[in-house]
Short mmCIF file of C-alpha atoms in Angstrom, two decimals:
data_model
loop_
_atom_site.label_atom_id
_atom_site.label_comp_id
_atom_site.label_asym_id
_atom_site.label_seq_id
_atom_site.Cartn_x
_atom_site.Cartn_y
_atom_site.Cartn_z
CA UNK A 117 72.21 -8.66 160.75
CA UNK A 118 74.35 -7.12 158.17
CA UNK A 119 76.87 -9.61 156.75
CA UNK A 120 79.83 -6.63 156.43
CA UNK A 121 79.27 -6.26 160.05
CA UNK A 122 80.36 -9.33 161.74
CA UNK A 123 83.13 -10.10 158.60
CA UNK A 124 84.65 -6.66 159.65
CA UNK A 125 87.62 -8.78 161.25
CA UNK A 126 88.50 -10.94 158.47
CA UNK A 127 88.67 -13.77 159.66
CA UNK A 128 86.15 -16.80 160.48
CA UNK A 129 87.40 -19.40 163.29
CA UNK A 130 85.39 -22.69 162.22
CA UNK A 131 85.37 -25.30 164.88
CA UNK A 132 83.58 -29.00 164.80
CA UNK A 133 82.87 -29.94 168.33
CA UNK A 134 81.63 -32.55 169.50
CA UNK A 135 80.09 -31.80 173.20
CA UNK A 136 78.21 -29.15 173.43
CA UNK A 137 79.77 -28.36 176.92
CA UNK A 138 82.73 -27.06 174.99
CA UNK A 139 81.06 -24.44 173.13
CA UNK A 140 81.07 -21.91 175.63
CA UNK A 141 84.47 -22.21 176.56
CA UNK A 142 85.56 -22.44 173.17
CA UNK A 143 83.82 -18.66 172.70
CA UNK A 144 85.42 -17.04 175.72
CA UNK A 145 88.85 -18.26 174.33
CA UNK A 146 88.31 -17.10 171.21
CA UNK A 147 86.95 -13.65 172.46
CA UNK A 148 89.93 -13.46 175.21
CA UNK A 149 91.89 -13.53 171.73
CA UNK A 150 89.89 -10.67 170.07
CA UNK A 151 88.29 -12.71 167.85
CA UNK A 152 84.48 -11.90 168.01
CA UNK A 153 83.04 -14.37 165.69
CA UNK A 154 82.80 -18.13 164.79
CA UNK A 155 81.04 -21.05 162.90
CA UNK A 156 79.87 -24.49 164.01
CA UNK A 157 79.28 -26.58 161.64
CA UNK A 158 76.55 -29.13 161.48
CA UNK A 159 78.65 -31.92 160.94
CA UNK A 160 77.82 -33.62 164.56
CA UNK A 161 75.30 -33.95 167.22
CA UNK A 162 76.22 -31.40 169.26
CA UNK A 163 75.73 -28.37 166.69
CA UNK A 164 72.49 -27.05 167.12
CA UNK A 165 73.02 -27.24 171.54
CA UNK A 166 76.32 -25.71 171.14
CA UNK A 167 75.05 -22.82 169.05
CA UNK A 168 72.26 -22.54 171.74
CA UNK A 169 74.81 -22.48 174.64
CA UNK A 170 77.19 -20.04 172.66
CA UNK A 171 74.15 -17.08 172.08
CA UNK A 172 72.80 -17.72 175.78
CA UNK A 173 76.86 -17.97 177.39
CA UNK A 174 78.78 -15.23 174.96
CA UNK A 175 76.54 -13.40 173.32
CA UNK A 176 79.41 -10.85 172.70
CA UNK A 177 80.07 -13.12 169.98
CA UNK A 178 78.49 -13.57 166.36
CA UNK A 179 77.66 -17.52 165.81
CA UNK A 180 76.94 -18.96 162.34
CA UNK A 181 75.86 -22.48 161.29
CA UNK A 182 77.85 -24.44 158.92
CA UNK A 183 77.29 -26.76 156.51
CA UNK A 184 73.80 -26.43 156.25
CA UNK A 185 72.92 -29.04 153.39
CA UNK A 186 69.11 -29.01 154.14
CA UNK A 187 66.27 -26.59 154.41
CA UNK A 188 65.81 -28.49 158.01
CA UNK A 189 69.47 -28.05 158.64
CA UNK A 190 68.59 -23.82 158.06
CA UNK A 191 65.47 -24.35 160.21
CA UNK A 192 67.31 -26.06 163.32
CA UNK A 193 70.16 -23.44 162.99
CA UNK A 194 68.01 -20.38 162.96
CA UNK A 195 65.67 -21.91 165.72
CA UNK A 196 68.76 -22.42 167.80
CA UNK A 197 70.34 -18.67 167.66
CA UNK A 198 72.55 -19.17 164.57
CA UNK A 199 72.92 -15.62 163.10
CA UNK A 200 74.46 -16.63 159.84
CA UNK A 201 74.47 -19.59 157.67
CA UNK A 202 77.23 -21.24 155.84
CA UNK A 203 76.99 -24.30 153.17
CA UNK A 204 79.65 -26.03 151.29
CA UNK A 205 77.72 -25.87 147.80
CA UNK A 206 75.01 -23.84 146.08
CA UNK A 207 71.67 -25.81 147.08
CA UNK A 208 68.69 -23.58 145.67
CA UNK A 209 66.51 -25.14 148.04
CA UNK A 210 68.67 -24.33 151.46
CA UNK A 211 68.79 -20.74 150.26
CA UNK A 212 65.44 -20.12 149.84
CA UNK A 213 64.40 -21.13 153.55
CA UNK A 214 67.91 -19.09 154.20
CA UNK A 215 65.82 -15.87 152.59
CA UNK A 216 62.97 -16.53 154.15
CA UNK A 217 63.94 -17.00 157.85
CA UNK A 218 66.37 -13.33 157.28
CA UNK A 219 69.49 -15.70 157.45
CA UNK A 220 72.61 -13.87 155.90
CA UNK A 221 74.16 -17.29 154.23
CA UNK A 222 77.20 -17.54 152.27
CA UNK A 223 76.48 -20.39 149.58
CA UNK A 224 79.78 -22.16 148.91
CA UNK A 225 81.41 -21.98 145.29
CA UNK A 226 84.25 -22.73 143.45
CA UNK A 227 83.97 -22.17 139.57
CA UNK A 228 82.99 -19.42 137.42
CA UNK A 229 79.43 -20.81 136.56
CA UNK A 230 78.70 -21.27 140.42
CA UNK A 231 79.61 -17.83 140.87
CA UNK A 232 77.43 -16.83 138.29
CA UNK A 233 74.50 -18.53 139.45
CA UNK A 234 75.06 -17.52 142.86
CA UNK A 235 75.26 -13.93 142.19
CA UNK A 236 72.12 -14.17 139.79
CA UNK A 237 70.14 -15.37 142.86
CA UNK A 238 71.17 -12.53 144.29
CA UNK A 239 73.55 -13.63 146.68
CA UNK A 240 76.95 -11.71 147.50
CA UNK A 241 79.07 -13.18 149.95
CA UNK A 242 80.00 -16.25 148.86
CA UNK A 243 82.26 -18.89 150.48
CA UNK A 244 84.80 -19.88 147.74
CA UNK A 245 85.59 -23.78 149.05
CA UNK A 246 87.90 -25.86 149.24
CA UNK A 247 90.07 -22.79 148.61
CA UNK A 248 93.48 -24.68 148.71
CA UNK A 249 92.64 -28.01 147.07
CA UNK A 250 91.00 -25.56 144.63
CA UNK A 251 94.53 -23.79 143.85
CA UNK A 252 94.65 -21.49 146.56
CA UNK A 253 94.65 -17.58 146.85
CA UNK A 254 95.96 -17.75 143.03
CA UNK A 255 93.34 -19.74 141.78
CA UNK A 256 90.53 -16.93 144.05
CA UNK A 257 92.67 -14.32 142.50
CA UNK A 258 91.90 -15.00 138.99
CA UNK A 259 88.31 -16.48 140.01
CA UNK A 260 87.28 -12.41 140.95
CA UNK A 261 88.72 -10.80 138.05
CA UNK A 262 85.45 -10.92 136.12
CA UNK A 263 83.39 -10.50 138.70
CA UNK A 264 84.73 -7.67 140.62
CA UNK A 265 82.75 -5.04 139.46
CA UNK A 266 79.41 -6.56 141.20
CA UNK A 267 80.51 -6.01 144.50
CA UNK A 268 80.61 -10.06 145.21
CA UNK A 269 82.84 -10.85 148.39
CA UNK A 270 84.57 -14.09 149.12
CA UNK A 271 85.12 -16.12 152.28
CA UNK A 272 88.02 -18.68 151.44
CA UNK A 273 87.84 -21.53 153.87
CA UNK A 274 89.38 -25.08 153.76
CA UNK A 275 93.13 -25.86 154.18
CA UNK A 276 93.44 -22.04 155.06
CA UNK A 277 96.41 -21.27 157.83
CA UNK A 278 98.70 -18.96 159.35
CA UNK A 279 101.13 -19.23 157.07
CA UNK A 280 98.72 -18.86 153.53
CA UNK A 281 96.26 -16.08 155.65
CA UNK A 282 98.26 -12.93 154.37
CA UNK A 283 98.06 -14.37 150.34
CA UNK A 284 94.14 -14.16 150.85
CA UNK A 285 93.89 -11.19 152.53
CA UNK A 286 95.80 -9.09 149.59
CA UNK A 287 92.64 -10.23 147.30
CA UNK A 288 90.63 -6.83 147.47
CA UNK A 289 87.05 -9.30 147.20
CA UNK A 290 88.12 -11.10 150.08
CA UNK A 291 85.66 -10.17 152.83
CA UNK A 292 86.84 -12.55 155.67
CA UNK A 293 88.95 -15.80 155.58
CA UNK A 294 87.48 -19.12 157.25
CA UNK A 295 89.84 -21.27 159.03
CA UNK A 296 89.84 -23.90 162.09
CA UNK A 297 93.73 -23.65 162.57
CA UNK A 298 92.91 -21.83 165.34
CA UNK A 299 90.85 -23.96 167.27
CA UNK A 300 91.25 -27.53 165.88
CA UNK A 301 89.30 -30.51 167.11
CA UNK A 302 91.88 -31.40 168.97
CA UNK A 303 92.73 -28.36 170.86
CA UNK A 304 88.80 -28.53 171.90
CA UNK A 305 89.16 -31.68 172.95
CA UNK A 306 91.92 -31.31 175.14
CA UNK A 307 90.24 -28.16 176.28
CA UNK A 308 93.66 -26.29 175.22
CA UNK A 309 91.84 -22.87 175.34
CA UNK A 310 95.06 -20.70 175.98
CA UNK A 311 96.62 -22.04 173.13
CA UNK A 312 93.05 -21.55 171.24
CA UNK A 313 93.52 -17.79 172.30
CA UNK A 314 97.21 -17.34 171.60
CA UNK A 315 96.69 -18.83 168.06
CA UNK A 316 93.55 -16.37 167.33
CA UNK A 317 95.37 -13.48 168.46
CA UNK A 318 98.30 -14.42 166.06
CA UNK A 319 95.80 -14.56 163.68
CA UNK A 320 94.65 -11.62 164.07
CA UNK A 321 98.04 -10.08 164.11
CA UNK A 322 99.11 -11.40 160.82
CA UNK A 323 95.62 -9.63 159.85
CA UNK A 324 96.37 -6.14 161.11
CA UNK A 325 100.35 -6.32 159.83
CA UNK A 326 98.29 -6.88 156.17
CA UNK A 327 95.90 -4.29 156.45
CA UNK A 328 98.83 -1.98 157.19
CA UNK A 329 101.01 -2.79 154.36
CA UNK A 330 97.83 -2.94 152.06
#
């Protein structure tokens, strides 16, 4: 699967959950929204099952892995459907097994050098976290000037939300912006999945109201 593909919205609705019963739901509100992909991160128990419930319940909808930190975190993802991979940092070691299981896998950066290395092990789409403790869409701005000539592409995630979305999406290496404002832990567990779908769908407004002005 083609990275550009499933990024071709912009936008990345990252959800911890923490029952695996939730997962499905939590895809057909986000779909009912318009929003036809999402990452679970491996930050609980109930990852690998829900990404297994999601492909085999929705499969309508593209489902990544998330903070993979090990090559058995890559292995469990892939064997459960995952068809992306997402880590926080740039392990050598995680994207290796990421190349050789086909897993498109944005390694997670957030300094020149990273960049550097990450784009020298031929890696492209890079997640560019935490992207507002880091100094926010500024801080990506200048962070792509001297790479934007190699065609690398950024996914900003952490601290991200309606209100900052727009400032990323002017950033021309900005492939997609990650963000659980959308469908926060808490939403999930109170199984709020209208307000899950009204959120993504302002989302996705404030997404297509950019790409007209841009």
């Amino acid at each position: 699967m083609n990275a550009d593909s499933f990024l071709q919205q912009r936008l990345l609705c990252i959800t911890v959950l923490d029952k695996p019963d939730d997962a499905a739901p939590l895809a057909e509100a986000l779909l009912a929204g318009g929003l036809r992909v999402m990452e679970i991160p491996f930050r609980t128990a109930a990852a690998a099952e829900s990404i297994r419930r999601v492909r085999q319940r929705v499969p309508e909808l593209t489902i990544g892995a998330g903070t993979l930190l090990s090559a058995d975190n890559v292995k469990q993802a892939v064997d459960a459907g995952a068809q992306f991979g997402v880590a926080p940092g740039l392990n050598e070691t995680v994207l290796n097994v990421a190349h050789e299981r086909g897993l498109p896998f944005f390694p997670g950066v957030m300094t020149p050098t990273e960049v550097d290395r990450a784009l020298s092990l031929g890696w492209k789409h890079l997640k560019f976290f935490p992207a507002e403790p880091a100094g926010g869409a500024p801080m990506l701005k200048a962070l792509t000037a001297p790479f934007a000539h190699t065609d690398v592409k950024f996914v900003p995630t952490g601290g991200i939300n309606a209100a900052s979305l727009a400032n990323y999406l002017a950033i021309p290496q900005v492939a997609a912006v990650g963000g659980s404002w959308m469908a926060e832990r808490k939403l999930v567990a109170e199984k709020q999945w209208a307000k899950i779908t009204a959120l993504t769908a302002e989302a996705l407004k404030i997404i297509a109201s950019s790409a007209a002005k841009g």
